[in-house]
Tab-separated table of C-alpha atoms in Angstrom:
chain	number	residue	atom	x	y	z
A	1	MET	CA	-11.731	-21.337	10.917
A	2	ALA	CA	-9.554	-22.719	13.749
A	3	THR	CA	-6.438	-20.609	14.322
A	4	GLN	CA	-4.180	-20.170	17.272
A	5	LEU	CA	-5.506	-16.648	18.133
A	6	LEU	CA	-3.442	-15.734	21.213
A	7	ILE	CA	-2.215	-12.392	19.528
A	8	TYR	CA	-4.430	-12.249	16.626
A	9	GLY	CA	-7.398	-9.524	16.421
A	10	GLN	CA	-9.342	-9.211	13.245
A	11	VAL	CA	-8.371	-12.058	11.013
A	12	GLU	CA	-9.413	-12.353	7.466
A	13	ALA	CA	-8.233	-14.805	4.612
A	14	VAL	CA	-5.610	-13.069	2.327
A	15	ASN	CA	-7.260	-12.774	-1.132
A	16	LYS	CA	-6.460	-10.317	-4.026
A	17	LYS	CA	-10.165	-9.042	-4.318
A	18	ARG	CA	-9.995	-7.691	-0.689
A	19	HIS	CA	-6.257	-7.006	-0.416
A	20	LEU	CA	-5.080	-6.110	-3.963
A	21	ASP	CA	-3.810	-2.564	-2.870
A	22	TRP	CA	-2.687	-3.677	0.615
A	23	ALA	CA	0.926	-3.377	1.837
A	24	ILE	CA	2.468	-4.248	5.206
A	25	LYS	CA	5.067	-1.982	6.861
A	26	PRO	CA	6.891	-3.892	9.603
A	27	GLU	CA	6.616	-2.135	12.921
A	28	ASN	CA	9.552	-2.778	15.352
A	29	ASN	CA	6.955	-2.968	17.977
A	30	TYR	CA	5.729	-6.096	19.961
A	31	ASP	CA	2.816	-4.450	21.958
A	32	PHE	CA	0.526	-6.944	20.059
A	33	ALA	CA	2.045	-9.535	22.361
A	34	LYS	CA	2.187	-7.756	25.523
A	35	LYS	CA	-0.809	-9.570	27.264
A	36	VAL	CA	0.069	-13.159	26.482
A	37	ASN	CA	2.272	-15.017	29.305
A	38	SER	CA	3.016	-18.157	26.821
A	39	VAL	CA	3.261	-18.956	23.174
A	40	PRO	CA	3.915	-22.345	21.543
A	41	LEU	CA	7.394	-23.143	20.448
A	42	MET	CA	8.610	-25.632	17.789
A	43	ALA	CA	11.027	-28.490	18.645
A	44	VAL	CA	13.725	-26.800	16.216
A	45	GLU	CA	13.621	-23.864	18.253
A	46	PHE	CA	14.674	-25.343	21.483
A	47	PRO	CA	18.320	-24.646	21.413
A	48	HIS	CA	17.963	-20.840	20.642
A	49	ALA	CA	14.945	-20.547	23.171
A	50	ALA	CA	16.806	-22.281	26.005
A	51	GLU	CA	19.024	-19.478	26.548
A	52	ASP	CA	16.472	-16.953	27.445
A	53	TYR	CA	13.186	-18.869	28.249
A	54	SER	CA	11.728	-21.561	30.410
A	55	ILE	CA	10.509	-24.171	27.943
A	56	VAL	CA	7.312	-26.166	29.511
A	57	PHE	CA	4.516	-27.957	27.943
A	58	ALA	CA	0.702	-27.185	27.741
A	59	GLY	CA	-2.389	-28.580	26.340
A	60	GLU	CA	-3.827	-32.193	25.972
A	61	GLY	CA	-3.656	-34.983	23.695
A	62	ASP	CA	-3.102	-33.873	20.059
A	63	GLN	CA	-2.823	-30.303	21.335
A	64	LEU	CA	-0.134	-30.845	23.675
A	65	LEU	CA	2.863	-28.538	22.616
A	66	PRO	CA	5.780	-26.899	24.021
A	67	VAL	CA	5.592	-23.463	25.198
A	68	VAL	CA	7.888	-20.487	26.461
A	69	VAL	CA	6.629	-19.024	29.742
A	70	MET	CA	6.884	-15.230	29.470
A	71	GLY	CA	5.026	-14.038	32.653
A	72	ILE	CA	3.792	-14.928	35.889
A	73	SER	CA	0.160	-13.486	35.375
A	74	GLU	CA	-2.359	-14.667	32.643
A	75	ASP	CA	-2.065	-11.162	30.909
A	76	GLN	CA	1.551	-10.586	31.354
A	77	ASN	CA	4.500	-10.734	29.048
A	78	LEU	CA	7.837	-9.777	30.776
A	79	TYR	CA	9.827	-9.997	27.463
A	80	VAL	CA	8.064	-6.885	26.063
A	81	ASN	CA	9.078	-3.749	27.623
A	82	ASP	CA	7.304	-0.439	27.891
A	83	GLN	CA	8.496	0.854	24.543
A	84	GLY	CA	7.235	-2.370	22.945
A	85	GLN	CA	10.728	-3.836	22.428
A	86	TRP	CA	11.339	-7.566	22.895
A	87	VAL	CA	14.015	-7.892	25.507
A	88	ALA	CA	15.563	-11.109	24.520
A	89	LYS	CA	17.790	-12.386	21.674
A	90	TYR	CA	15.399	-14.763	20.311
A	91	VAL	CA	11.997	-14.158	19.379
A	92	PRO	CA	9.871	-17.212	18.895
A	93	ALA	CA	8.709	-17.994	15.417
A	94	PHE	CA	5.066	-17.981	16.597
A	95	VAL	CA	5.649	-14.277	17.229
A	96	ARG	CA	7.760	-13.585	14.214
A	97	ARG	CA	5.298	-14.780	11.670
A	98	TYR	CA	2.528	-12.192	12.961
A	99	PRO	CA	0.598	-10.614	11.411
A	100	PHE	CA	0.064	-13.716	9.212
A	101	VAL	CA	-1.175	-17.225	10.285
A	102	PHE	CA	-2.666	-20.304	8.755
A	103	ALA	CA	-6.269	-21.076	9.418
A	104	SER	CA	-7.889	-24.519	8.848
A	105	GLY	CA	-11.501	-25.779	9.006
A	106	ASP	CA	-10.811	-29.443	8.344
A	107	GLU	CA	-8.081	-30.340	10.990
A	108	GLY	CA	-4.983	-29.143	8.875
A	109	LYS	CA	-5.841	-30.835	5.738
A	110	THR	CA	-6.432	-27.451	3.918
A	111	LEU	CA	-4.602	-24.301	5.129
A	112	THR	CA	-5.671	-20.701	4.210
A	113	LEU	CA	-3.269	-17.945	4.683
A	114	CYS	CA	-4.945	-15.075	6.960
A	115	ILE	CA	-3.827	-11.855	8.023
A	116	ASP	CA	-4.552	-9.709	11.195
A	117	GLU	CA	-6.209	-6.662	9.712
A	118	SER	CA	-5.952	-4.821	12.790
A	119	TYR	CA	-2.123	-4.946	12.695
A	120	ALA	CA	-0.745	-1.281	12.793
A	121	GLY	CA	1.521	-1.939	9.734
A	122	CYS	CA	-1.228	-2.700	7.476
A	123	ASN	CA	-2.043	0.146	4.964
A	124	GLN	CA	-3.176	1.029	1.476
A	125	ASP	CA	-0.686	3.917	0.958
A	126	ASN	CA	1.815	1.545	-0.549
A	127	LYS	CA	3.990	1.692	2.584
A	128	GLY	CA	6.325	-1.213	2.950
A	129	GLU	CA	5.665	-4.485	1.069
A	130	ARG	CA	2.820	-5.104	-1.237
A	131	LEU	CA	0.854	-8.409	-0.956
A	132	PHE	CA	-0.073	-8.202	-4.576
A	133	ASP	CA	1.122	-6.446	-7.789
A	134	SER	CA	-0.696	-4.352	-9.969
A	135	GLU	CA	-1.971	-7.255	-12.061
A	136	GLY	CA	-3.138	-9.286	-8.899
A	137	ASN	CA	-0.050	-11.654	-8.752
A	138	GLN	CA	1.539	-12.532	-5.567
A	139	THR	CA	4.652	-10.551	-4.764
A	140	GLN	CA	7.909	-12.049	-3.782
A	141	TYR	CA	7.303	-10.712	-0.239
A	142	LEU	CA	3.875	-12.746	0.105
A	143	ASN	CA	5.695	-15.835	-1.464
A	144	LYS	CA	8.192	-15.554	1.317
A	145	VAL	CA	5.731	-15.287	3.878
A	146	LEU	CA	3.890	-18.496	2.514
A	147	ASP	CA	7.277	-20.231	2.719
A	148	PHE	CA	7.896	-19.454	6.215
A	149	LEU	CA	4.391	-20.495	7.279
A	150	GLN	CA	4.606	-23.755	5.472
A	151	ASP	CA	7.911	-24.382	7.212
A	152	TYR	CA	6.340	-23.646	10.408
A	153	GLN	CA	3.547	-26.001	9.782
A	154	GLY	CA	6.085	-28.707	8.999
A	155	HIS	CA	7.933	-28.119	12.177
A	156	TYR	CA	4.522	-27.970	14.077
A	157	GLN	CA	3.733	-31.611	12.855
A	158	ARG	CA	7.179	-32.767	14.042
A	159	THR	CA	6.855	-31.180	17.336
A	160	GLN	CA	3.446	-32.704	17.691
A	161	ALA	CA	5.228	-36.358	17.274
A	162	PHE	CA	7.838	-35.424	19.922
A	163	CYS	CA	5.173	-34.442	22.394
A	164	LYS	CA	3.180	-37.810	21.715
A	165	LYS	CA	6.251	-39.776	22.232
A	166	LEU	CA	6.820	-38.152	25.638
A	167	ALA	CA	3.310	-38.518	26.597
A	168	GLU	CA	3.537	-42.252	25.474
A	169	LEU	CA	6.569	-42.783	27.756
A	170	ASP	CA	4.525	-41.184	30.709
A	171	LEU	CA	7.289	-38.628	31.165
A	172	PHE	CA	4.999	-35.559	32.116
A	173	GLU	CA	4.223	-34.243	35.436
A	174	ASP	CA	2.199	-30.973	36.574
A	175	MET	CA	4.404	-28.035	37.179
A	176	GLY	CA	3.974	-25.494	39.771
A	177	ALA	CA	6.273	-22.312	40.266
A	178	LYS	CA	5.940	-20.590	43.526
A	179	PHE	CA	7.100	-16.888	43.767
A	180	THR	CA	7.177	-14.938	47.000
A	181	LEU	CA	6.659	-11.126	46.910
A	182	PRO	CA	8.479	-8.933	49.291
A	183	THR	CA	5.164	-8.210	50.961
A	184	GLY	CA	5.226	-11.869	51.885
A	185	GLU	CA	2.269	-12.720	49.314
A	186	GLU	CA	2.882	-15.903	47.430
A	187	ARG	CA	1.769	-16.363	43.740
A	188	THR	CA	1.811	-19.675	41.986
A	189	LEU	CA	2.280	-20.354	38.091
A	190	THR	CA	0.459	-23.299	37.241
A	191	GLY	CA	-1.222	-24.862	34.101
A	192	PHE	CA	2.056	-26.219	32.375
A	193	LYS	CA	3.686	-29.623	32.381
A	194	VAL	CA	7.420	-30.451	32.755
A	195	ILE	CA	9.235	-33.796	32.108
A	196	ASN	CA	10.121	-35.790	35.253
A	197	LYS	CA	13.841	-36.132	35.190
A	198	GLU	CA	13.562	-39.382	37.345
A	199	LYS	CA	10.990	-40.888	34.877
A	200	LEU	CA	13.353	-39.917	31.933
A	201	LYS	CA	16.469	-41.701	33.555
A	202	ALA	CA	14.383	-44.823	34.201
A	203	ILE	CA	13.021	-45.438	30.765
A	204	LYS	CA	13.894	-48.662	28.769
A	205	ALA	CA	16.827	-48.929	26.838
A	206	GLU	CA	15.189	-49.229	23.473
A	207	ASP	CA	13.080	-46.135	24.058
A	208	LEU	CA	16.032	-44.266	25.315
A	209	GLN	CA	17.685	-45.019	21.936
A	210	GLN	CA	14.788	-44.103	20.028
A	211	LEU	CA	14.770	-40.691	21.867
A	212	PHE	CA	18.342	-40.209	21.283
A	213	SER	CA	18.074	-40.938	17.540
A	214	SER	CA	15.430	-38.647	17.004
A	215	ASP	CA	17.116	-35.909	18.862
A	216	GLY	CA	14.315	-36.122	21.268
A	217	LEU	CA	16.654	-36.845	24.258
A	218	GLU	CA	18.457	-33.553	23.579
A	219	LEU	CA	15.292	-31.571	23.423
A	220	ALA	CA	14.276	-33.023	26.776
A	221	TYR	CA	17.439	-32.019	28.366
A	222	LEU	CA	17.264	-28.500	26.913
A	223	HIS	CA	13.907	-28.303	28.370
A	224	LEU	CA	14.931	-29.388	31.780
A	225	HIS	CA	17.953	-26.910	31.538
A	226	SER	CA	15.725	-24.030	30.710
A	227	LEU	CA	13.667	-24.174	33.865
A	228	ARG	CA	16.347	-22.106	35.446
A	229	ASN	CA	15.465	-19.181	33.453
A	230	LEU	CA	12.353	-18.488	35.499
A	231	GLN	CA	14.515	-16.245	37.763
A	232	LYS	CA	15.944	-14.536	34.456
A	233	MET	CA	12.463	-13.730	33.430
A	234	LEU	CA	11.653	-11.861	36.667
A	235	GLN	CA	14.473	-9.456	36.081
A	236	ASN	CA	12.263	-7.948	33.205
A	237	LEU	CA	9.539	-7.233	35.588
A	238	ASN	CA	8.453	-3.534	35.305
A	239	ALA	CA	6.196	-3.163	38.239
A	240	ALA	CA	6.308	-1.057	41.448
A	241	PRO	CA	8.926	-2.270	43.942
A	242	THR	CA	6.233	-3.385	46.359
A	243	ASP	CA	4.845	-5.735	43.614
A	244	GLU	CA	8.147	-7.277	42.391
A	245	PRO	CA	8.623	-11.010	43.021
A	246	ASN	CA	11.905	-11.964	45.303
A	247	THR	CA	13.998	-13.471	42.416
A	248	GLN	CA	15.832	-15.311	45.028
A	249	ASP	CA	12.611	-17.224	46.242
A	250	VAL	CA	11.340	-19.015	43.056
A	251	GLU	CA	10.401	-22.695	43.887
A	252	VAL	CA	9.659	-25.028	40.974
A	253	HIS	CA	7.944	-28.212	41.728
């Protein structure tokens, strides 16, 4: 089954035969996301996320989605500290839905609720919230999980439509962010796309009106505004002083 497995380990479909006596005890710990430098972001999250993160785009075709940048190395998340705490006010929904996720084997036509059984909060000791009651019925907790993921899926489709429109208007360009370390070494963050501001300003009036009417124009400018948060992200870097980027020398192009 196809899933976005960035932060997931042992994924299994939720069913009452396998998980009848399972419970989930929420852990206020985000170590499971400590080694991902970006996660998908839904369009509805832009106003909240733009305060703390740089929002960019990644992928191709139907898989093109907004993401938040969380590190300058592939396995680095600067928004999770050494104690496993998230150090920004807003936690992306992609992370908040963990340890649950929808999986599909038919391009999203049928969705199956899955759980990462390697999550530390999974237990059979009745600690936390049960998935099923003693009679095998879904608990209120599990129903809320399903509601959250179904809502997420709806926003996912709307976000895809937004990205498709931007691609049709040919507004994207490849992004590169250059960081200079105190040692003089330079690192470059690549693999993402950003909206070209000049192209955005030059689109036809009818396309501009359509973007405005669908809130796409607001989202585009929230994205552009958020790019300044690359420097804010680096303030969270927990590394030896000799390996810290110079936060005064961040170049985005």
